[in-house]
XYZ file of C-alpha atoms in Angstrom:
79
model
C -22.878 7.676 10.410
C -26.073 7.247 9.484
C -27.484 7.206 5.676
C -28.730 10.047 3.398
C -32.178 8.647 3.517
C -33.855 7.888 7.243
C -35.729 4.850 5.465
C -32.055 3.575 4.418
C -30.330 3.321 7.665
C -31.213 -0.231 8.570
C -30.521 -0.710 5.342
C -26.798 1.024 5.121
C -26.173 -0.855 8.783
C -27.016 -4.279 6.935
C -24.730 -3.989 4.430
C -22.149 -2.505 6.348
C -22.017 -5.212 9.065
C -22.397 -7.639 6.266
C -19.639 -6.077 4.159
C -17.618 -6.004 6.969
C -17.344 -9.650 7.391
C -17.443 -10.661 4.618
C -13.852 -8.860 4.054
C -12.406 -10.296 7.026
C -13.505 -13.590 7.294
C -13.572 -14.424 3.621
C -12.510 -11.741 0.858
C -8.833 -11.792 2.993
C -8.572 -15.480 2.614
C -9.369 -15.704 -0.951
C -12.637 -16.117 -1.306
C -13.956 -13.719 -3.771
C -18.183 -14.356 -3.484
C -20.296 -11.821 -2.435
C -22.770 -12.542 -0.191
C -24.213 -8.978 0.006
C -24.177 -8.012 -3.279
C -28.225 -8.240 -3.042
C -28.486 -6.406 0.182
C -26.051 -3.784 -1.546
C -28.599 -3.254 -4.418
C -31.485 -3.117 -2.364
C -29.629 -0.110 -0.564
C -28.230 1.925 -3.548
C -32.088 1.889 -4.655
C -33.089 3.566 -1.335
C -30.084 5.562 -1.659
C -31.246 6.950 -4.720
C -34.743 7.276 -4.123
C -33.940 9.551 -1.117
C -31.546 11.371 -3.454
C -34.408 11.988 -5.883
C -37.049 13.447 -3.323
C -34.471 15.946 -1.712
C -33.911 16.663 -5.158
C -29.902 16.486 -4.552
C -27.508 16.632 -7.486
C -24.927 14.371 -7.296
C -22.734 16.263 -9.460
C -22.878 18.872 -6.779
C -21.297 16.424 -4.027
C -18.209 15.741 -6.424
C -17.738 19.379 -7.246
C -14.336 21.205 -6.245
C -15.183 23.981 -4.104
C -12.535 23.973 -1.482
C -9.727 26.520 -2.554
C -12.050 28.401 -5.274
C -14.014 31.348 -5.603
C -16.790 29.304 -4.877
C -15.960 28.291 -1.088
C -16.555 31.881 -0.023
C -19.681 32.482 -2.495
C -23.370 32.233 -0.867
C -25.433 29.623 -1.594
C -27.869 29.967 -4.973
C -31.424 29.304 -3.658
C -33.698 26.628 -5.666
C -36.950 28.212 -5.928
């Protein structure tokens, strides 16, 4: 899956491959450093930036909607 942001894709598959050896070959044996802590940062600030300009609100992406009155409600528009 690619990111939210098109400028934070290399980015998100960075960390991920990153991330995902870092669990496997170390974080599993016991060693608890983080060698992509950096390259994690550098992507939540893309992450966010890309949030900002499509002026998203997060609170919106954690909001219940399945099962409420809201599923079957049409979109607001943002003027």
């Amino acid at each position: 899956m690619d990111s939210v942001g098109k400028d934070c894709k290399e980015l998100k598959h960075a960390y991920e491959n990153c991330f995902n050896e870092w669990f496997s070959e170390s974080f599993l044996k016991g060693k608890k450093d983080d060698p992509c802590a950096e390259l994690f940062r550098t992507y939540q600030e893309c992450i966010k930036k890309a949030i900002k300009e499509k002026n998203l609100n997060l609170w919106e992406l954690q909001r219940d909607v399945l099962g409420t009155s809201s599923e079957k409600a049409a979109p607001t528009s943002k003027s």
